[in-house]
Amino acid sequence: MPGIETPVIGPAAPRGLCTDCGISRGPDPKACGRACQFIKPDYPALEAQVHGRARDPARPDELHFGPHRRMLRARLAKPAPGAQWTGITTRIAERLLDTGAVDAVLAMAPDPADAWKPMPVIVTRAEDMARCRGMRMGYAPLLALLEPARAAGHRRLAIIGIPCQVYALRALERELGFDRLFVIGTPCSDNTTTENFHRFLALLDERPETITYLEFRADFHVELRFADGRVREIPFLQLPISQLPGDFFPLTCRTCVDYTNVLADITVGYMGGQGEQWLLVRNERGEELLALLGDEVVTSTPGSAGKRDGAVKGFLANTERAAGGLPLRRMPDWLRPIVGWLMPRIGPRGLEFARARVEMKAVETIIHLRREEPRRLKSMVPAHVWALVSRYGLTPRDSERPPSSGG
Ligand SMILES: Cc1cc2nc3c(=O)[nH]c(=O)nc-3n(C[C@H](O)[C@H](O)[C@H](O)COP(=O)(O)OP(=O)(O)OC[C@H]3O[C@@H](n4cnc5c(N)ncnc54)[C@H](O)[C@@H]3O)c2cc1C
Ligand code: SF4
Ligand code: SF4
């Protein structure tokens, strides 16, 4: 199809912790050793390379969210049909193609055989970006398209990616040698295989094939949309989590240390947006990307309310008790609707919700690695993650201390 390329890519090399970002399918599968966030990540060095400085714990929220110039609550004035939220992510990419700032964009489209399965594509026409709107669940080898993109003569690229893809991209950026590279990142957590995700959908509705949209919203509800236009909202506490197998989320996604895509030029999420989108503009290129939207985007200052400590402590206790399985809340069924009603009203909101989620993910990483891959803690967990969990009494044992943490 003109405007969208789906080159044939090679098979994945067998790897331990791996989300098949695509590097192992490229011309140099050994590059995984220096590119993978699951092997020996170096966040301070890459943050400095990409943003000109590593995160500064003295600057508000950088310990949690990584280096950024500013954070915004945002929405497109005219939400794009089919978008996960209002479509800021794909609209930025459309504008890059429209204005000729890039030759091509690497992103995910739905697989023609399964709309929930991500399929990496090279897009060269702005009007084709609409096909990539919306979130799919699963892994797909986005970075395997770097070589085909180069071979097609694309020298100026934009990439839309999740954190484990963006880490590998940044680790190899200098050797890749593209003339320009823009990275639009989304946060990511709790991803799983597309097959597992279909099992989850089947527990949510009698006709799972009619579900066209799912989102875990910041107001503690899952929103489902259906092919006939219906919308259903389910409080988190009433999700059928207890019916999922303990290994529903792969170890990769229970232990990855970058929730907010700290190496992107701009991160487009929703966690800190209180019902709108949440932008982290991280560097000069991020400013350029946001400026492309002009007055198509409506922005305001993010809010913050509630206290996260109780929620994170409860999550820690549940995760420890689950002993490697899914953390379930101990609560009688009759209480669940009441607490489900209360949570969006008294729980952490806005930036406090985002801080809570980042800390929960950090807590989860430590607990699961200690149980399943204790030897990896030393190389996989950066010092800033230990700093995030220390307020909950989790501190590195001698064998777990990252080499450069110094204390
Ligand atoms: C698995 C997953 C988990 C997420 N979890 C969170 C979260 O916890 N908190 C949060 O704030 N945000 C999360 N996000 C991001 C969020 O869902 C929205 O994608 C983001 O807010 C952008 O919305 P939008 O309307 O601008 O996106 P759109 O304009 O609709 O574009 C979405 C873009 O996402 C890309 N994409 C879709 N599926 C995948 C996939 N499986 N892998 C890689 N890229 C994909 C596509 O290339 C597409 O361009 C997650 C995204 C994914 C894929
Ligand atoms: S770099 Fe990518 S392909 Fe290689 S091991 Fe890591 S996630 Fe897998
Ligand atoms: S949760 Fe982490 S490891 Fe899993 S897909 Fe998202 S960024 Fe990758």
CSV table of C-alpha atoms and ligand atoms in Angstrom, one decimal:
chain,number,residue,atom,x,y,z
A,1,MET,CA,0.0,0.0,0.0
A,2,PRO,CA,1.5,3.4,-0.9
A,3,GLY,CA,2.3,5.4,2.2
A,4,ILE,CA,2.6,2.4,4.5
A,5,GLU,CA,5.4,-0.1,4.3
A,6,THR,CA,5.5,-3.4,6.2
A,7,PRO,CA,8.9,-4.9,5.2
A,8,VAL,CA,9.6,-8.6,5.8
A,9,ILE,CA,11.6,-8.9,9.0
A,10,GLY,CA,13.8,-11.8,10.3
A,11,PRO,CA,13.0,-14.1,13.2
A,12,ALA,CA,13.7,-13.1,16.8
A,13,ALA,CA,16.8,-14.5,18.4
A,14,PRO,CA,16.1,-16.5,21.6
A,15,ARG,CA,16.5,-14.2,24.7
A,16,GLY,CA,15.7,-14.4,28.4
A,17,LEU,CA,13.9,-11.3,29.6
A,18,CYS,CA,12.9,-9.8,26.2
A,19,THR,CA,9.9,-7.9,24.8
A,20,ASP,CA,11.0,-8.4,21.2
A,21,CYS,CA,11.7,-4.7,20.5
A,22,GLY,CA,13.2,-5.8,17.2
A,23,ILE,CA,16.9,-5.4,17.8
A,24,SER,CA,17.5,-9.2,17.9
A,25,ARG,CA,15.9,-9.4,14.4
A,26,GLY,CA,18.2,-6.8,12.9
A,27,PRO,CA,21.6,-7.1,11.2
A,28,ASP,CA,23.4,-7.4,14.5
A,29,PRO,CA,21.5,-9.4,17.0
A,30,LYS,CA,24.4,-9.2,19.4
A,31,ALA,CA,23.6,-5.5,19.8
A,32,CYS,CA,21.0,-6.6,22.4
A,33,GLY,CA,23.9,-6.8,24.9
A,34,ARG,CA,24.5,-3.0,24.7
A,35,ALA,CA,21.0,-2.0,23.9
A,36,CYS,CA,18.7,-3.8,26.3
A,37,GLN,CA,17.1,-2.3,29.3
A,38,PHE,CA,16.8,-5.8,30.8
A,39,ILE,CA,20.5,-6.4,30.8
A,40,LYS,CA,22.6,-3.5,32.1
A,41,PRO,CA,20.8,-0.2,31.6
A,42,ASP,CA,22.5,3.1,32.2
A,43,TYR,CA,19.8,5.7,32.6
A,44,PRO,CA,22.0,8.6,33.8
A,45,ALA,CA,24.3,8.3,30.8
A,46,LEU,CA,21.5,8.0,28.3
A,47,GLU,CA,19.5,10.8,29.9
A,48,ALA,CA,22.6,13.0,29.6
A,49,GLN,CA,23.1,12.0,26.0
A,50,VAL,CA,19.5,12.7,25.0
A,51,HIS,CA,18.5,15.6,27.2
A,52,GLY,CA,21.9,17.2,28.0
A,53,ARG,CA,21.6,16.2,31.7
A,54,ALA,CA,20.5,13.3,33.9
A,55,ARG,CA,17.5,13.6,36.1
A,56,ASP,CA,17.9,16.0,39.0
A,57,PRO,CA,16.3,14.8,42.2
A,58,ALA,CA,16.2,18.4,43.4
A,59,ARG,CA,13.9,19.4,40.5
A,60,PRO,CA,10.2,18.7,41.3
A,61,ASP,CA,9.2,15.3,40.1
A,62,GLU,CA,12.3,14.4,38.1
A,63,LEU,CA,13.1,11.5,40.4
A,64,HIS,CA,9.7,10.0,39.5
A,65,PHE,CA,9.2,11.1,35.9
A,66,GLY,CA,12.7,11.7,34.5
A,67,PRO,CA,14.2,14.9,33.0
A,68,HIS,CA,11.7,17.3,31.7
A,69,ARG,CA,11.3,21.0,30.9
A,70,ARG,CA,7.6,21.2,31.6
A,71,MET,CA,4.5,19.1,32.2
A,72,LEU,CA,1.1,19.9,30.8
A,73,ARG,CA,-2.4,18.7,30.9
A,74,ALA,CA,-3.5,18.6,27.3
A,75,ARG,CA,-6.1,17.6,24.7
A,76,LEU,CA,-6.7,18.1,21.0
A,77,ALA,CA,-9.4,20.7,20.5
A,78,LYS,CA,-10.9,18.3,18.0
A,79,PRO,CA,-10.3,14.7,19.3
A,80,ALA,CA,-9.3,12.4,16.5
A,81,PRO,CA,-11.6,9.5,15.8
A,82,GLY,CA,-10.1,6.1,16.8
A,83,ALA,CA,-7.5,7.6,19.1
A,84,GLN,CA,-6.7,6.2,22.5
A,85,TRP,CA,-7.3,9.5,24.1
A,86,THR,CA,-7.6,12.6,21.9
A,87,GLY,CA,-4.8,11.5,19.4
A,88,ILE,CA,-2.0,13.9,20.3
A,89,THR,CA,0.6,11.1,19.6
A,90,THR,CA,-0.4,10.4,16.1
A,91,ARG,CA,-1.2,14.0,15.3
A,92,ILE,CA,2.4,15.1,16.1
A,93,ALA,CA,3.6,12.4,13.7
A,94,GLU,CA,1.1,13.6,11.0
A,95,ARG,CA,2.4,17.1,11.4
A,96,LEU,CA,6.0,15.9,11.1
A,97,LEU,CA,5.2,14.3,7.8
A,98,ASP,CA,3.0,17.1,6.6
A,99,THR,CA,5.7,19.7,7.2
A,100,GLY,CA,8.4,17.6,5.6
A,101,ALA,CA,10.4,17.5,8.9
A,102,VAL,CA,10.8,13.7,8.5
A,103,ASP,CA,10.8,11.3,5.7
A,104,ALA,CA,9.1,8.5,7.6
A,105,VAL,CA,7.5,7.5,10.9
A,106,LEU,CA,7.9,4.1,12.6
A,107,ALA,CA,4.7,3.2,14.6
A,108,MET,CA,2.3,0.4,15.3
A,109,ALA,CA,-0.8,-0.3,13.2
A,110,PRO,CA,-3.4,-3.0,14.0
A,111,ASP,CA,-2.5,-6.4,12.5
A,112,PRO,CA,-5.0,-7.1,9.7
A,113,ALA,CA,-5.8,-10.5,11.3
A,114,ASP,CA,-6.3,-9.2,14.8
A,115,ALA,CA,-7.0,-5.6,15.6
A,116,TRP,CA,-5.6,-6.0,19.1
A,117,LYS,CA,-2.2,-7.1,17.9
A,118,PRO,CA,0.4,-4.4,17.2
A,119,MET,CA,2.1,-4.5,13.8
A,120,PRO,CA,5.1,-2.3,13.1
A,121,VAL,CA,4.8,-0.1,10.1
A,122,ILE,CA,6.8,2.6,8.2
A,123,VAL,CA,4.5,5.5,7.4
A,124,THR,CA,5.5,8.0,4.8
A,125,ARG,CA,2.3,10.0,4.2
A,126,ALA,CA,0.5,12.0,6.8
A,127,GLU,CA,-2.9,10.8,5.8
A,128,ASP,CA,-1.9,7.2,6.6
A,129,MET,CA,-1.0,7.9,10.3
A,130,ALA,CA,-4.7,7.6,11.2
A,131,ARG,CA,-4.4,3.9,10.8
A,132,CYS,CA,-2.0,3.8,13.8
A,133,ARG,CA,-4.4,5.5,16.3
A,134,GLY,CA,-5.4,3.6,19.4
A,135,MET,CA,-3.7,1.3,21.8
A,136,ARG,CA,-3.0,-2.4,21.1
A,137,MET,CA,-1.8,-4.9,23.6
A,138,GLY,CA,1.2,-7.0,23.0
A,139,TYR,CA,4.8,-6.7,21.7
A,140,ALA,CA,5.9,-6.1,18.2
A,141,PRO,CA,9.4,-5.6,16.8
A,142,LEU,CA,9.3,-1.9,16.0
A,143,LEU,CA,13.1,-1.5,15.8
A,144,ALA,CA,13.4,-4.2,13.3
A,145,LEU,CA,12.2,-1.5,10.9
A,146,LEU,CA,15.2,0.7,11.4
A,147,GLU,CA,17.3,-1.1,8.8
A,148,PRO,CA,14.5,-1.3,6.2
A,149,ALA,CA,13.8,2.4,6.7
A,150,ARG,CA,17.5,3.2,6.1
A,151,ALA,CA,17.6,0.9,3.1
A,152,ALA,CA,14.5,2.8,1.7
A,153,GLY,CA,16.5,6.0,1.9
A,154,HIS,CA,14.8,7.5,4.9
A,155,ARG,CA,17.4,9.7,6.7
A,156,ARG,CA,15.1,11.7,8.9
A,157,LEU,CA,12.9,9.6,11.2
A,158,ALA,CA,10.3,9.8,13.9
A,159,ILE,CA,9.5,6.9,16.1
A,160,ILE,CA,6.5,6.3,18.3
A,161,GLY,CA,7.4,3.8,20.9
A,162,ILE,CA,7.0,2.4,24.4
A,163,PRO,CA,9.8,2.6,27.0
A,164,CYS,CA,11.5,-0.7,26.4
A,165,GLN,CA,11.7,0.1,22.6
A,166,VAL,CA,12.9,3.6,23.2
A,167,TYR,CA,15.6,2.5,25.6
A,168,ALA,CA,17.2,0.2,23.0
A,169,LEU,CA,16.8,2.9,20.3
A,170,ARG,CA,18.6,5.5,22.3
A,171,ALA,CA,21.3,3.1,23.3
A,172,LEU,CA,22.1,2.5,19.6
A,173,GLU,CA,21.2,6.0,18.3
A,174,ARG,CA,24.7,7.2,17.7
A,175,GLU,CA,25.7,4.1,15.8
A,176,LEU,CA,22.5,4.2,13.7
A,177,GLY,CA,23.6,7.6,12.3
A,178,PHE,CA,20.2,8.9,11.1
A,179,ASP,CA,20.3,12.6,10.2
A,180,ARG,CA,17.4,13.5,12.4
A,181,LEU,CA,15.5,11.4,15.0
A,182,PHE,CA,12.4,12.5,16.8
A,183,VAL,CA,11.0,10.2,19.6
A,184,ILE,CA,7.4,10.4,20.6
A,185,GLY,CA,7.0,8.1,23.6
A,186,THR,CA,4.0,6.9,25.5
A,187,PRO,CA,4.2,5.6,29.1
A,188,CYS,CA,3.7,1.9,29.4
A,189,SER,CA,2.9,-0.6,32.1
A,190,ASP,CA,1.1,-3.9,32.5
A,191,ASN,CA,1.5,-5.0,28.9
A,192,THR,CA,1.2,-8.6,28.1
A,193,THR,CA,1.0,-10.9,25.1
A,194,THR,CA,-1.9,-10.3,22.7
A,195,GLU,CA,-3.0,-13.9,23.4
A,196,ASN,CA,-3.2,-13.2,27.2
A,197,PHE,CA,-5.0,-10.0,26.5
A,198,HIS,CA,-7.7,-11.9,24.6
A,199,ARG,CA,-8.2,-14.1,27.7
A,200,PHE,CA,-8.8,-11.0,29.8
A,201,LEU,CA,-11.3,-9.6,27.3
A,202,ALA,CA,-13.2,-12.9,27.4
A,203,LEU,CA,-13.6,-12.5,31.2
A,204,LEU,CA,-14.9,-9.0,30.8
A,205,ASP,CA,-17.7,-9.6,28.3
A,206,GLU,CA,-19.7,-12.5,26.8
A,207,ARG,CA,-18.9,-11.2,23.3
A,208,PRO,CA,-15.3,-10.1,23.6
A,209,GLU,CA,-15.0,-9.8,19.8
A,210,THR,CA,-17.2,-6.7,20.0
A,211,ILE,CA,-14.9,-4.8,22.3
A,212,THR,CA,-13.1,-2.1,20.3
A,213,TYR,CA,-11.4,-0.1,23.0
A,214,LEU,CA,-10.1,-0.6,26.5
A,215,GLU,CA,-8.3,1.8,28.8
A,216,PHE,CA,-7.3,1.7,32.5
A,217,ARG,CA,-8.3,5.3,33.4
A,218,ALA,CA,-6.8,7.5,36.1
A,219,ASP,CA,-10.1,7.5,38.0
A,220,PHE,CA,-9.7,3.8,38.9
A,221,HIS,CA,-12.1,2.6,36.2
A,222,VAL,CA,-11.5,0.5,33.1
A,223,GLU,CA,-13.4,1.9,30.1
A,224,LEU,CA,-14.7,-0.5,27.4
A,225,ARG,CA,-16.2,0.6,24.1
A,226,PHE,CA,-18.1,-1.7,21.9
A,227,ALA,CA,-18.6,-2.0,18.1
A,228,ASP,CA,-22.3,-0.9,18.5
A,229,GLY,CA,-21.3,2.3,20.3
A,230,ARG,CA,-22.0,1.2,23.9
A,231,VAL,CA,-19.6,2.2,26.6
A,232,ARG,CA,-19.0,0.3,29.9
A,233,GLU,CA,-17.0,1.5,32.9
A,234,ILE,CA,-15.8,-1.1,35.4
A,235,PRO,CA,-14.2,-0.1,38.8
A,236,PHE,CA,-10.7,-1.6,39.1
A,237,LEU,CA,-11.8,-3.4,42.3
A,238,GLN,CA,-14.5,-5.3,40.3
A,239,LEU,CA,-12.2,-6.6,37.6
A,240,PRO,CA,-11.9,-10.4,37.4
A,241,ILE,CA,-8.2,-10.3,38.3
A,242,SER,CA,-8.6,-13.4,40.6
A,243,GLN,CA,-9.5,-15.4,37.5
A,244,LEU,CA,-6.3,-14.6,35.6
A,245,PRO,CA,-3.3,-16.9,35.8
A,246,GLY,CA,-0.5,-15.8,38.1
A,247,ASP,CA,1.9,-15.3,35.1
A,248,PHE,CA,-0.6,-13.2,33.2
A,249,PHE,CA,1.9,-10.4,33.1
A,250,PRO,CA,5.3,-11.5,31.9
A,251,LEU,CA,8.3,-10.9,34.1
A,252,THR,CA,9.6,-8.3,31.7
A,253,CYS,CA,6.6,-6.0,32.3
A,254,ARG,CA,6.5,-6.7,36.1
A,255,THR,CA,10.2,-5.6,36.3
A,256,CYS,CA,10.9,-2.9,33.7
A,257,VAL,CA,12.1,0.3,35.4
A,258,ASP,CA,10.9,3.0,33.0
A,259,TYR,CA,7.2,3.7,33.3
A,260,THR,CA,7.1,7.3,31.8
A,261,ASN,CA,9.5,6.8,28.8
A,262,VAL,CA,12.2,9.1,30.2
A,263,LEU,CA,14.3,8.9,27.0
A,264,ALA,CA,11.6,10.2,24.6
A,265,ASP,CA,11.7,13.8,23.4
A,266,ILE,CA,8.1,14.1,24.4
A,267,THR,CA,6.0,11.7,26.5
A,268,VAL,CA,2.3,11.6,25.8
A,269,GLY,CA,0.3,9.8,28.5
A,270,TYR,CA,-2.7,10.3,30.6
A,271,MET,CA,-1.7,9.3,34.2
A,272,GLY,CA,-1.1,12.9,35.5
A,273,GLY,CA,-3.9,14.4,33.3
A,274,GLN,CA,-7.0,14.0,35.5
A,275,GLY,CA,-9.2,12.9,32.6
A,276,GLU,CA,-7.1,14.6,29.9
A,277,GLN,CA,-3.8,13.8,28.4
A,278,TRP,CA,-0.5,14.4,30.1
A,279,LEU,CA,2.5,15.7,28.3
A,280,LEU,CA,6.1,15.7,29.5
A,281,VAL,CA,8.2,17.9,27.2
A,282,ARG,CA,11.7,16.7,27.9
A,283,ASN,CA,14.1,18.7,25.6
A,284,GLU,CA,14.3,21.1,22.7
A,285,ARG,CA,13.1,18.6,20.2
A,286,GLY,CA,10.1,17.9,22.4
A,287,GLU,CA,9.3,21.6,22.3
A,288,GLU,CA,9.6,21.5,18.5
A,289,LEU,CA,7.2,18.6,18.4
A,290,LEU,CA,4.6,20.3,20.6
A,291,ALA,CA,4.9,23.5,18.6
A,292,LEU,CA,3.8,21.6,15.5
A,293,LEU,CA,0.3,21.3,17.0
A,294,GLY,CA,-0.2,25.1,17.3
A,295,ASP,CA,-3.6,26.0,18.6
A,296,GLU,CA,-4.9,22.5,17.7
A,297,VAL,CA,-3.9,21.6,21.3
A,298,VAL,CA,-5.5,23.0,24.4
A,299,THR,CA,-3.2,22.9,27.5
A,300,SER,CA,-3.4,23.7,31.2
A,301,THR,CA,-1.3,23.2,34.3
A,302,PRO,CA,-1.6,19.7,35.8
A,303,GLY,CA,-3.3,19.4,39.2
A,304,SER,CA,-2.4,17.2,42.1
A,305,ALA,CA,-4.5,16.0,45.0
A,306,GLY,CA,-4.8,13.3,47.7
A,307,LYS,CA,-2.0,11.3,49.3
A,308,ARG,CA,-0.4,8.3,47.7
A,309,ASP,CA,1.4,6.7,50.6
A,310,GLY,CA,-1.5,4.5,51.8
A,311,ALA,CA,-2.3,3.3,48.2
A,312,VAL,CA,1.4,2.4,47.6
A,313,LYS,CA,1.8,0.7,51.0
A,314,GLY,CA,-1.3,-1.4,50.3
A,315,PHE,CA,0.0,-2.3,46.9
A,316,LEU,CA,3.3,-3.4,48.4
A,317,ALA,CA,1.6,-5.6,51.0
A,318,ASN,CA,-0.7,-7.2,48.3
A,319,THR,CA,2.2,-7.8,45.9
A,320,GLU,CA,4.3,-9.5,48.7
A,321,ARG,CA,1.4,-11.6,49.8
A,322,ALA,CA,0.7,-12.7,46.2
A,323,ALA,CA,4.1,-14.4,46.1
A,324,GLY,CA,4.8,-13.8,42.4
A,325,GLY,CA,1.1,-13.9,41.3
A,326,LEU,CA,-1.3,-11.0,40.7
A,327,PRO,CA,-1.8,-8.7,43.7
A,328,LEU,CA,-5.4,-9.1,44.9
A,329,ARG,CA,-6.9,-6.8,47.5
A,330,ARG,CA,-8.2,-8.6,50.6
A,331,MET,CA,-11.7,-7.2,50.8
A,332,PRO,CA,-15.2,-8.7,51.1
A,333,ASP,CA,-17.3,-8.5,47.9
A,334,TRP,CA,-19.9,-6.2,49.5
A,335,LEU,CA,-17.3,-3.6,50.2
A,336,ARG,CA,-15.8,-3.5,46.7
A,337,PRO,CA,-18.5,-1.2,45.1
A,338,ILE,CA,-18.2,1.3,48.1
A,339,VAL,CA,-14.4,1.5,48.0
A,340,GLY,CA,-14.6,1.6,44.2
A,341,TRP,CA,-16.8,4.7,44.5
A,342,LEU,CA,-14.6,6.3,47.1
A,343,MET,CA,-11.2,5.8,45.3
A,344,PRO,CA,-11.6,8.4,42.5
A,345,ARG,CA,-12.9,10.9,45.1
A,346,ILE,CA,-10.4,10.5,48.0
A,347,GLY,CA,-7.5,8.6,46.4
A,348,PRO,CA,-4.4,10.2,44.7
A,349,ARG,CA,-5.3,12.3,41.7
A,350,GLY,CA,-3.5,14.1,38.9
A,351,LEU,CA,0.3,14.2,39.4
A,352,GLU,CA,-0.1,12.4,42.8
A,353,PHE,CA,-1.8,9.5,41.0
A,354,ALA,CA,1.1,9.4,38.5
A,355,ARG,CA,3.7,9.4,41.4
A,356,ALA,CA,1.8,6.6,43.0
A,357,ARG,CA,1.8,4.5,39.9
A,358,VAL,CA,5.5,5.1,39.3
A,359,GLU,CA,6.3,4.1,42.9
A,360,MET,CA,4.0,1.0,42.6
A,361,LYS,CA,5.9,-0.1,39.5
A,362,ALA,CA,9.2,0.4,41.3
A,363,VAL,CA,8.1,-1.6,44.3
A,364,GLU,CA,6.8,-4.4,41.9
A,365,THR,CA,10.2,-4.5,40.2
A,366,ILE,CA,12.1,-5.1,43.4
A,367,ILE,CA,9.7,-7.7,44.8
A,368,HIS,CA,9.5,-9.7,41.5
A,369,LEU,CA,13.2,-9.6,40.8
A,370,ARG,CA,14.0,-10.7,44.3
A,371,ARG,CA,11.7,-13.7,43.9
A,372,GLU,CA,12.5,-14.7,40.3
A,373,GLU,CA,15.8,-13.3,39.2
A,374,PRO,CA,17.7,-12.0,42.3
A,375,ARG,CA,21.1,-11.9,40.5
A,376,ARG,CA,19.7,-9.3,38.1
A,377,LEU,CA,18.9,-6.7,40.7
A,378,LYS,CA,22.4,-5.3,40.8
A,379,SER,CA,22.7,-4.6,37.1
A,380,MET,CA,19.0,-4.0,36.2
A,381,VAL,CA,17.8,-1.6,39.0
A,382,PRO,CA,19.1,1.9,38.7
A,383,ALA,CA,19.8,4.0,41.8
A,384,HIS,CA,16.8,6.3,41.2
A,385,VAL,CA,14.5,3.3,41.5
A,386,TRP,CA,16.0,2.5,45.0
A,387,ALA,CA,15.5,6.1,45.9
A,388,LEU,CA,11.8,5.9,45.0
A,389,VAL,CA,11.1,2.7,47.1
A,390,SER,CA,13.2,3.7,50.1
A,391,ARG,CA,10.2,5.5,51.7
A,392,TYR,CA,8.4,2.2,51.8
A,393,GLY,CA,11.3,0.5,53.7
A,394,LEU,CA,12.8,-1.3,50.6
A,395,THR,CA,16.6,-0.8,50.5
A,396,PRO,CA,19.2,-2.6,48.5
A,397,ARG,CA,21.0,-5.5,50.1
A,398,ASP,CA,24.8,-5.6,49.5
A,399,SER,CA,24.5,-8.0,46.6
A,400,GLU,CA,21.8,-5.8,45.0
A,401,ARG,CA,23.5,-2.4,45.2
A,402,PRO,CA,24.0,-0.8,41.8
A,403,PRO,CA,27.8,-0.3,41.2
A,404,SER,CA,27.6,3.5,40.8
A,405,SER,CA,25.0,4.3,43.5
A,406,GLY,CA,27.7,5.0,46.1
A,407,GLY,CA,25.6,4.5,49.2
B,1,LIG,C1,0.6,-1.4,26.4
B,1,LIG,C2,0.4,0.0,26.8
B,1,LIG,C3,0.2,0.4,28.1
B,1,LIG,C4,0.1,1.8,28.4
B,1,LIG,N1,-0.1,2.1,29.7
B,1,LIG,C5,-0.2,3.5,30.1
B,1,LIG,C6,-0.2,3.9,31.4
B,1,LIG,O1,-0.2,3.0,32.3
B,1,LIG,N2,-0.3,5.2,31.7
B,1,LIG,C7,-0.3,6.2,30.7
B,1,LIG,O2,-0.4,7.4,31.0
B,1,LIG,N3,-0.3,5.8,29.4
B,1,LIG,C8,-0.2,4.5,29.1
B,1,LIG,N4,-0.1,4.1,27.7
B,1,LIG,C9,-0.3,5.1,26.7
B,1,LIG,C10,-1.7,5.5,26.4
B,1,LIG,O3,-2.5,4.4,26.3
B,1,LIG,C11,-1.9,6.3,25.1
B,1,LIG,O4,-1.4,5.6,24.1
B,1,LIG,C12,-1.2,7.6,25.1
B,1,LIG,O5,-1.8,8.3,26.2
B,1,LIG,C13,-1.4,8.3,23.8
B,1,LIG,O6,-2.8,8.6,23.5
B,1,LIG,P1,-3.2,9.3,22.1
B,1,LIG,O7,-4.6,9.5,22.0
B,1,LIG,O8,-2.3,10.5,22.0
B,1,LIG,O9,-2.7,8.1,21.2
B,1,LIG,P2,-3.0,7.8,19.7
B,1,LIG,O10,-2.9,9.0,18.8
B,1,LIG,O11,-4.2,7.0,19.6
B,1,LIG,O12,-1.7,6.9,19.3
B,1,LIG,C14,-1.4,5.8,20.0
B,1,LIG,C15,0.0,5.3,19.5
B,1,LIG,O13,0.4,4.2,20.3
B,1,LIG,C16,1.2,3.3,19.5
B,1,LIG,N5,0.9,2.0,20.0
B,1,LIG,C17,-0.3,1.4,20.1
B,1,LIG,N6,-0.2,0.2,20.7
B,1,LIG,C18,1.1,0.0,20.9
B,1,LIG,C19,1.9,-1.1,21.4
B,1,LIG,N7,1.3,-2.3,21.8
B,1,LIG,N8,3.2,-1.0,21.4
B,1,LIG,C20,3.8,0.1,21.0
B,1,LIG,N9,3.2,1.2,20.6
B,1,LIG,C21,1.8,1.1,20.5
B,1,LIG,C22,0.8,3.5,18.1
B,1,LIG,O14,1.9,3.6,17.3
B,1,LIG,C23,0.0,4.8,18.0
B,1,LIG,O15,0.6,5.8,17.2
B,1,LIG,C24,0.1,2.7,27.4
B,1,LIG,C25,0.2,2.4,26.0
B,1,LIG,C26,0.4,1.0,25.7
B,1,LIG,C27,0.7,0.6,24.3
B,2,SF4,S1,17.2,-5.4,23.1
B,2,SF4,FE1,15.1,-5.9,22.4
B,2,SF4,S2,15.3,-7.8,21.2
B,2,SF4,FE2,17.2,-7.6,22.4
B,2,SF4,S3,16.8,-8.7,24.3
B,2,SF4,FE3,16.2,-6.6,24.7
B,2,SF4,S4,14.0,-6.5,24.3
B,2,SF4,FE4,14.8,-8.4,23.4
B,3,SF4,S1,5.6,-2.6,30.7
B,3,SF4,FE1,7.8,-2.1,30.3
B,3,SF4,S2,8.7,-4.0,29.5
B,3,SF4,FE2,6.4,-4.2,29.3
B,3,SF4,S3,6.0,-3.6,27.2
B,3,SF4,FE3,5.8,-1.8,28.6
B,3,SF4,S4,7.8,-0.7,28.5
B,3,SF4,FE4,8.0,-2.8,27.7
